[in-house]
Amino acid sequence: MSDRRSFLKKSGLFGLTALASNLLSEEKINALQTLGKEAGDKTPFALPALPYAYDALEPFIDKQTMEIHHTKHHQAYVNKLNETPSTNLDYSSNDAVKCSRVDKSTSAVIRNNLGGHYNHSLFWTLLKPNPESKANLPAGKLNEAITKNFKTFEDFKKEFSEKATKHFGSGWCWLIEQNGKLKITTTPNQDNPLMKLEGIEKGKIIVALDVWEHAYYLKYQNKRADYISNWWNVVNWEKAEELFTK
Ligand SMILES: [Fe+2]
């Protein structure tokens, strides 16, 4: 079905238009079609459901933090995006592509809230429950790449923890692949390694860690290092492997 017929059918105007096609000018039908396309393209951003319960990451990340983080902080980024229609955003592209188009000309409100939405959506999937506190280590190709790039997993863990702990203020710590090599990098605020911004190391995201205070303050207060130390127990290495190999 053509775009025009599809739009008219979806909008309930198909029958009406069929009857009135002799009465409506081509110009008016085109205008209606354009309106429909614009409305259809601007799919609202939505808060993704968590793939586990709010208390599932206990005792490493507490229920209250997870609930507030998801329903208040992440929801706020989603709401702001939906309240701020942008002529520069391609609403039909996925959120990773949208992030990859962020550059210095992008407005702060879009940069911050699109980053906030994308980063958190990814972060939730990179966590998994570990109620029995089992050893939590990467496997497969990602493990091979980590040992190749950082010598041992412990060396990688140490460097990542140090960078995440020392990152000044709010931001994120990432494991990325850049030109075939693994790198640990941090970004301020809600920026991420997909964005074309000065000072940002660009690359494919494999692991993400939120080091904003809202991610840990209720349980850990000012002890970011303790939050990071416990976070290693709930890293979803299967998801990281999927991101690495795709
Ligand atoms: Fe956060």
mmCIF file of C-alpha atoms and ligand atoms in Angstrom:
data_model
loop_
_atom_site.group_PDB
_atom_site.id
_atom_site.type_symbol
_atom_site.label_atom_id
_atom_site.label_comp_id
_atom_site.label_asym_id
_atom_site.label_seq_id
_atom_site.Cartn_x
_atom_site.Cartn_y
_atom_site.Cartn_z
ATOM 1 C CA MET A 1 0.000 0.000 0.000
ATOM 2 C CA SER A 2 1.363 3.441 -0.836
ATOM 3 C CA ASP A 3 2.363 5.832 1.947
ATOM 4 C CA ARG A 4 -0.602 7.977 1.140
ATOM 5 C CA ARG A 5 -3.144 5.146 1.198
ATOM 6 C CA SER A 6 -1.520 3.708 4.327
ATOM 7 C CA PHE A 7 -1.751 6.995 6.165
ATOM 8 C CA LEU A 8 -5.311 7.612 5.115
ATOM 9 C CA LYS A 9 -6.354 4.113 6.181
ATOM 10 C CA LYS A 10 -4.599 4.409 9.550
ATOM 11 C CA SER A 11 -6.052 7.822 10.209
ATOM 12 C CA GLY A 12 -9.582 6.664 9.425
ATOM 13 C CA LEU A 13 -9.755 9.054 6.537
ATOM 14 C CA PHE A 14 -9.553 6.389 3.847
ATOM 15 C CA GLY A 15 -13.279 5.910 3.410
ATOM 16 C CA LEU A 16 -13.993 9.570 3.715
ATOM 17 C CA THR A 17 -11.278 10.435 1.262
ATOM 18 C CA ALA A 18 -12.402 7.799 -1.178
ATOM 19 C CA LEU A 19 -15.841 9.341 -1.162
ATOM 20 C CA ALA A 20 -14.579 12.865 -1.277
ATOM 21 C CA SER A 21 -11.614 12.347 -3.554
ATOM 22 C CA ASN A 22 -13.348 14.335 -6.224
ATOM 23 C CA LEU A 23 -13.933 17.148 -3.753
ATOM 24 C CA LEU A 24 -10.433 17.328 -2.177
ATOM 25 C CA SER A 25 -7.656 18.802 -4.191
ATOM 26 C CA GLU A 26 -4.406 16.893 -4.620
ATOM 27 C CA GLU A 27 -2.748 19.687 -2.671
ATOM 28 C CA LYS A 28 -4.999 19.141 0.357
ATOM 29 C CA ILE A 29 -4.485 15.377 0.324
ATOM 30 C CA ASN A 30 -0.726 15.899 0.177
ATOM 31 C CA ALA A 31 -0.948 18.281 3.125
ATOM 32 C CA LEU A 32 -2.879 15.672 5.137
ATOM 33 C CA GLN A 33 -0.327 13.030 4.219
ATOM 34 C CA THR A 34 2.522 15.262 5.352
ATOM 35 C CA LEU A 35 0.798 15.890 8.668
ATOM 36 C CA GLY A 36 0.326 12.162 9.145
ATOM 37 C CA LYS A 37 3.963 11.433 8.349
ATOM 38 C CA GLU A 38 5.176 14.037 10.799
ATOM 39 C CA ALA A 39 2.938 12.697 13.544
ATOM 40 C CA GLY A 40 3.954 9.124 12.779
ATOM 41 C CA ASP A 41 7.674 9.854 12.702
ATOM 42 C CA LYS A 42 7.722 11.495 16.110
ATOM 43 C CA THR A 43 7.244 8.308 18.064
ATOM 44 C CA PRO A 44 7.330 9.371 21.698
ATOM 45 C CA PHE A 45 10.278 8.235 23.763
ATOM 46 C CA ALA A 46 9.261 5.682 26.400
ATOM 47 C CA LEU A 47 10.691 4.409 29.659
ATOM 48 C CA PRO A 48 11.757 0.782 29.098
ATOM 49 C CA ALA A 49 10.701 -1.757 31.725
ATOM 50 C CA LEU A 50 13.519 -3.213 33.788
ATOM 51 C CA PRO A 51 14.286 -6.866 32.998
ATOM 52 C CA TYR A 52 14.266 -7.644 36.768
ATOM 53 C CA ALA A 53 12.559 -6.421 39.949
ATOM 54 C CA TYR A 54 13.733 -3.275 41.749
ATOM 55 C CA ASP A 55 15.074 -5.374 44.627
ATOM 56 C CA ALA A 56 16.712 -8.005 42.392
ATOM 57 C CA LEU A 57 20.188 -6.459 42.579
ATOM 58 C CA GLU A 58 20.283 -6.516 46.372
ATOM 59 C CA PRO A 59 22.518 -6.475 48.318
ATOM 60 C CA PHE A 60 24.785 -4.714 45.827
ATOM 61 C CA ILE A 61 22.370 -2.070 44.561
ATOM 62 C CA ASP A 62 19.388 -1.400 46.803
ATOM 63 C CA LYS A 63 15.715 -1.427 45.886
ATOM 64 C CA GLN A 64 15.018 2.216 46.718
ATOM 65 C CA THR A 65 17.897 3.473 44.611
ATOM 66 C CA MET A 66 16.810 1.339 41.658
ATOM 67 C CA GLU A 67 13.189 2.460 41.930
ATOM 68 C CA ILE A 68 13.993 6.169 42.176
ATOM 69 C CA HIS A 69 16.710 5.918 39.535
ATOM 70 C CA HIS A 70 14.336 4.272 37.071
ATOM 71 C CA THR A 71 10.974 5.904 37.796
ATOM 72 C CA LYS A 72 12.196 9.414 38.623
ATOM 73 C CA HIS A 73 15.573 10.096 37.012
ATOM 74 C CA HIS A 74 15.244 8.068 33.829
ATOM 75 C CA GLN A 75 11.574 8.996 33.486
ATOM 76 C CA ALA A 76 12.528 12.688 33.725
ATOM 77 C CA TYR A 77 14.892 12.360 30.733
ATOM 78 C CA VAL A 78 12.131 10.658 28.754
ATOM 79 C CA ASN A 79 9.585 13.324 29.688
ATOM 80 C CA LYS A 80 11.902 16.163 28.775
ATOM 81 C CA LEU A 81 12.620 14.630 25.378
ATOM 82 C CA ASN A 82 8.928 14.304 24.657
ATOM 83 C CA GLU A 83 8.279 17.867 25.767
ATOM 84 C CA THR A 84 11.022 19.171 23.479
ATOM 85 C CA PRO A 85 10.268 18.475 19.830
ATOM 86 C CA SER A 86 13.429 18.955 17.804
ATOM 87 C CA THR A 87 13.668 19.656 14.117
ATOM 88 C CA ASN A 88 17.233 18.278 14.224
ATOM 89 C CA LEU A 89 16.320 14.807 15.514
ATOM 90 C CA ASP A 90 15.532 12.056 13.044
ATOM 91 C CA TYR A 91 12.701 10.488 15.013
ATOM 92 C CA SER A 92 12.593 7.462 12.726
ATOM 93 C CA SER A 93 16.160 6.400 13.596
ATOM 94 C CA ASN A 94 16.994 4.327 16.659
ATOM 95 C CA ASP A 95 18.392 5.975 19.787
ATOM 96 C CA ALA A 96 21.991 4.867 19.117
ATOM 97 C CA VAL A 97 21.888 6.533 15.697
ATOM 98 C CA LYS A 98 20.324 9.631 17.243
ATOM 99 C CA CYS A 99 23.218 9.775 19.745
ATOM 100 C CA SER A 100 25.783 9.324 16.961
ATOM 101 C CA ARG A 101 24.440 12.498 15.355
ATOM 102 C CA VAL A 102 24.870 14.631 18.461
ATOM 103 C CA ASP A 103 27.596 17.232 17.959
ATOM 104 C CA LYS A 104 28.464 20.704 19.212
ATOM 105 C CA SER A 105 25.527 22.193 17.300
ATOM 106 C CA THR A 106 23.020 20.024 19.214
ATOM 107 C CA SER A 107 21.059 21.871 21.878
ATOM 108 C CA ALA A 108 21.980 21.130 25.487
ATOM 109 C CA VAL A 109 18.465 19.920 26.279
ATOM 110 C CA ILE A 110 18.549 17.283 23.526
ATOM 111 C CA ARG A 111 22.167 16.279 24.197
ATOM 112 C CA ASN A 112 21.582 15.828 27.936
ATOM 113 C CA ASN A 113 18.203 14.142 27.819
ATOM 114 C CA LEU A 114 18.821 11.940 24.802
ATOM 115 C CA GLY A 115 22.100 10.855 26.404
ATOM 116 C CA GLY A 116 20.327 10.340 29.721
ATOM 117 C CA HIS A 117 17.664 8.173 28.111
ATOM 118 C CA TYR A 118 20.059 6.132 25.968
ATOM 119 C CA ASN A 119 22.694 5.629 28.662
ATOM 120 C CA HIS A 120 20.207 4.462 31.264
ATOM 121 C CA SER A 121 18.355 2.180 28.835
ATOM 122 C CA LEU A 122 21.676 0.470 28.154
ATOM 123 C CA PHE A 123 22.792 0.494 31.791
ATOM 124 C CA TRP A 124 19.704 -1.447 32.973
ATOM 125 C CA THR A 125 20.434 -4.242 30.500
ATOM 126 C CA LEU A 126 24.077 -4.391 31.583
ATOM 127 C CA LEU A 127 23.050 -5.343 35.130
ATOM 128 C CA LYS A 128 21.827 -8.729 36.321
ATOM 129 C CA PRO A 129 20.854 -10.214 39.675
ATOM 130 C CA ASN A 130 23.451 -12.199 41.607
ATOM 131 C CA PRO A 131 21.629 -13.178 44.817
ATOM 132 C CA GLU A 132 24.153 -15.863 45.759
ATOM 133 C CA SER A 133 27.122 -13.514 45.242
ATOM 134 C CA LYS A 134 28.767 -15.916 42.822
ATOM 135 C CA ALA A 135 32.025 -14.975 41.118
ATOM 136 C CA ASN A 136 31.044 -12.796 38.188
ATOM 137 C CA LEU A 137 33.478 -12.829 35.293
ATOM 138 C CA PRO A 138 33.355 -12.320 31.528
ATOM 139 C CA ALA A 139 33.693 -15.334 29.266
ATOM 140 C CA GLY A 140 34.125 -16.107 25.601
ATOM 141 C CA LYS A 141 35.479 -13.615 23.074
ATOM 142 C CA LEU A 142 35.121 -10.642 25.387
ATOM 143 C CA ASN A 143 37.218 -12.327 28.063
ATOM 144 C CA GLU A 144 39.890 -13.071 25.445
ATOM 145 C CA ALA A 145 39.867 -9.447 24.301
ATOM 146 C CA ILE A 146 40.064 -8.128 27.885
ATOM 147 C CA THR A 147 43.077 -10.292 28.706
ATOM 148 C CA LYS A 148 44.707 -9.369 25.394
ATOM 149 C CA ASN A 149 44.240 -5.632 25.990
ATOM 150 C CA PHE A 150 44.724 -5.410 29.756
ATOM 151 C CA LYS A 151 46.855 -8.516 30.520
ATOM 152 C CA THR A 152 44.477 -9.899 33.147
ATOM 153 C CA PHE A 153 40.892 -9.352 34.202
ATOM 154 C CA GLU A 154 42.161 -8.024 37.539
ATOM 155 C CA ASP A 155 44.283 -5.416 35.748
ATOM 156 C CA PHE A 156 41.251 -4.375 33.712
ATOM 157 C CA LYS A 157 39.066 -4.230 36.829
ATOM 158 C CA LYS A 158 41.618 -2.100 38.662
ATOM 159 C CA GLU A 159 41.973 0.411 35.828
ATOM 160 C CA PHE A 160 38.216 0.632 35.270
ATOM 161 C CA SER A 161 37.530 1.077 38.996
ATOM 162 C CA GLU A 162 40.164 3.789 39.304
ATOM 163 C CA LYS A 163 38.882 5.747 36.321
ATOM 164 C CA ALA A 164 35.273 5.449 37.476
ATOM 165 C CA THR A 165 36.163 6.489 41.025
ATOM 166 C CA LYS A 166 38.311 9.428 39.995
ATOM 167 C CA HIS A 167 35.962 10.813 37.343
ATOM 168 C CA PHE A 168 35.166 14.303 38.552
ATOM 169 C CA GLY A 169 31.501 15.013 39.178
ATOM 170 C CA SER A 170 28.598 13.353 37.382
ATOM 171 C CA GLY A 171 29.198 11.090 34.440
ATOM 172 C CA TRP A 172 29.798 7.609 33.123
ATOM 173 C CA CYS A 173 32.643 5.140 32.835
ATOM 174 C CA TRP A 174 32.754 2.940 29.733
ATOM 175 C CA LEU A 175 34.512 -0.017 28.215
ATOM 176 C CA ILE A 176 34.566 0.648 24.496
ATOM 177 C CA GLU A 177 36.055 -0.889 21.390
ATOM 178 C CA GLN A 178 37.901 1.649 19.295
ATOM 179 C CA ASN A 179 39.699 0.608 16.087
ATOM 180 C CA GLY A 180 39.805 -3.008 17.234
ATOM 181 C CA LYS A 181 41.197 -2.196 20.689
ATOM 182 C CA LEU A 182 39.458 -2.115 24.052
ATOM 183 C CA LYS A 183 39.649 1.148 25.976
ATOM 184 C CA ILE A 184 38.348 2.462 29.267
ATOM 185 C CA THR A 185 37.035 5.991 29.071
ATOM 186 C CA THR A 186 34.782 8.393 30.962
ATOM 187 C CA THR A 187 32.336 11.071 29.829
ATOM 188 C CA PRO A 188 30.821 13.982 31.732
ATOM 189 C CA ASN A 189 27.113 14.377 32.479
ATOM 190 C CA GLN A 190 25.057 12.300 30.017
ATOM 191 C CA ASP A 191 27.492 12.342 27.105
ATOM 192 C CA ASN A 192 28.483 8.963 25.671
ATOM 193 C CA PRO A 193 31.063 7.453 23.289
ATOM 194 C CA LEU A 194 28.669 7.523 20.342
ATOM 195 C CA MET A 195 28.515 11.320 20.287
ATOM 196 C CA LYS A 196 30.664 13.488 18.038
ATOM 197 C CA LEU A 197 31.947 15.822 20.729
ATOM 198 C CA GLU A 198 35.343 17.258 21.500
ATOM 199 C CA GLY A 199 37.146 15.323 24.214
ATOM 200 C CA ILE A 200 34.934 12.251 23.870
ATOM 201 C CA GLU A 201 36.649 8.971 22.962
ATOM 202 C CA LYS A 202 34.387 7.495 20.295
ATOM 203 C CA GLY A 203 33.797 3.772 20.077
ATOM 204 C CA LYS A 204 31.434 0.828 20.388
ATOM 205 C CA ILE A 205 30.011 0.615 23.901
ATOM 206 C CA ILE A 206 30.531 -2.713 25.683
ATOM 207 C CA VAL A 207 30.166 -1.874 29.394
ATOM 208 C CA ALA A 208 28.561 1.185 31.016
ATOM 209 C CA LEU A 209 28.700 2.382 34.594
ATOM 210 C CA ASP A 210 26.651 5.292 35.900
ATOM 211 C CA VAL A 211 28.727 7.285 38.427
ATOM 212 C CA TRP A 212 26.176 10.013 39.083
ATOM 213 C CA GLU A 213 25.506 10.334 42.805
ATOM 214 C CA HIS A 214 21.852 9.445 42.188
ATOM 215 C CA ALA A 215 23.086 5.934 41.256
ATOM 216 C CA TYR A 216 24.536 5.180 44.691
ATOM 217 C CA TYR A 217 24.090 7.930 47.285
ATOM 218 C CA LEU A 218 21.179 6.427 49.247
ATOM 219 C CA LYS A 219 23.135 3.274 50.070
ATOM 220 C CA TYR A 220 26.744 4.359 49.785
ATOM 221 C CA GLN A 221 26.586 8.118 50.500
ATOM 222 C CA ASN A 222 29.905 9.636 49.400
ATOM 223 C CA LYS A 223 31.636 6.264 49.014
ATOM 224 C CA ARG A 224 31.628 5.919 45.245
ATOM 225 C CA ALA A 225 34.483 3.422 45.399
ATOM 226 C CA ASP A 226 32.340 1.037 47.504
ATOM 227 C CA TYR A 227 29.463 1.297 45.022
ATOM 228 C CA ILE A 228 31.855 0.462 42.174
ATOM 229 C CA SER A 229 33.411 -2.399 44.095
ATOM 230 C CA ASN A 230 29.960 -3.938 44.620
ATOM 231 C CA TRP A 231 28.762 -3.178 41.083
ATOM 232 C CA TRP A 232 31.224 -5.764 39.691
ATOM 233 C CA ASN A 233 28.980 -8.443 41.249
ATOM 234 C CA VAL A 234 26.023 -7.490 39.076
ATOM 235 C CA VAL A 235 27.630 -6.711 35.714
ATOM 236 C CA ASN A 236 25.747 -8.589 33.002
ATOM 237 C CA TRP A 237 28.706 -10.067 31.112
ATOM 238 C CA GLU A 238 26.424 -11.976 28.734
ATOM 239 C CA LYS A 239 24.955 -8.672 27.555
ATOM 240 C CA ALA A 240 28.450 -7.139 27.331
ATOM 241 C CA GLU A 241 29.551 -10.087 25.180
ATOM 242 C CA GLU A 242 26.534 -9.552 22.948
ATOM 243 C CA LEU A 243 27.418 -5.864 22.502
ATOM 244 C CA PHE A 244 31.063 -6.737 21.843
ATOM 245 C CA THR A 245 30.406 -9.383 19.208
ATOM 246 C CA LYS A 246 27.524 -7.783 17.325
HETATM 247 FE FE FE B 1 21.665 7.610 36.438
#
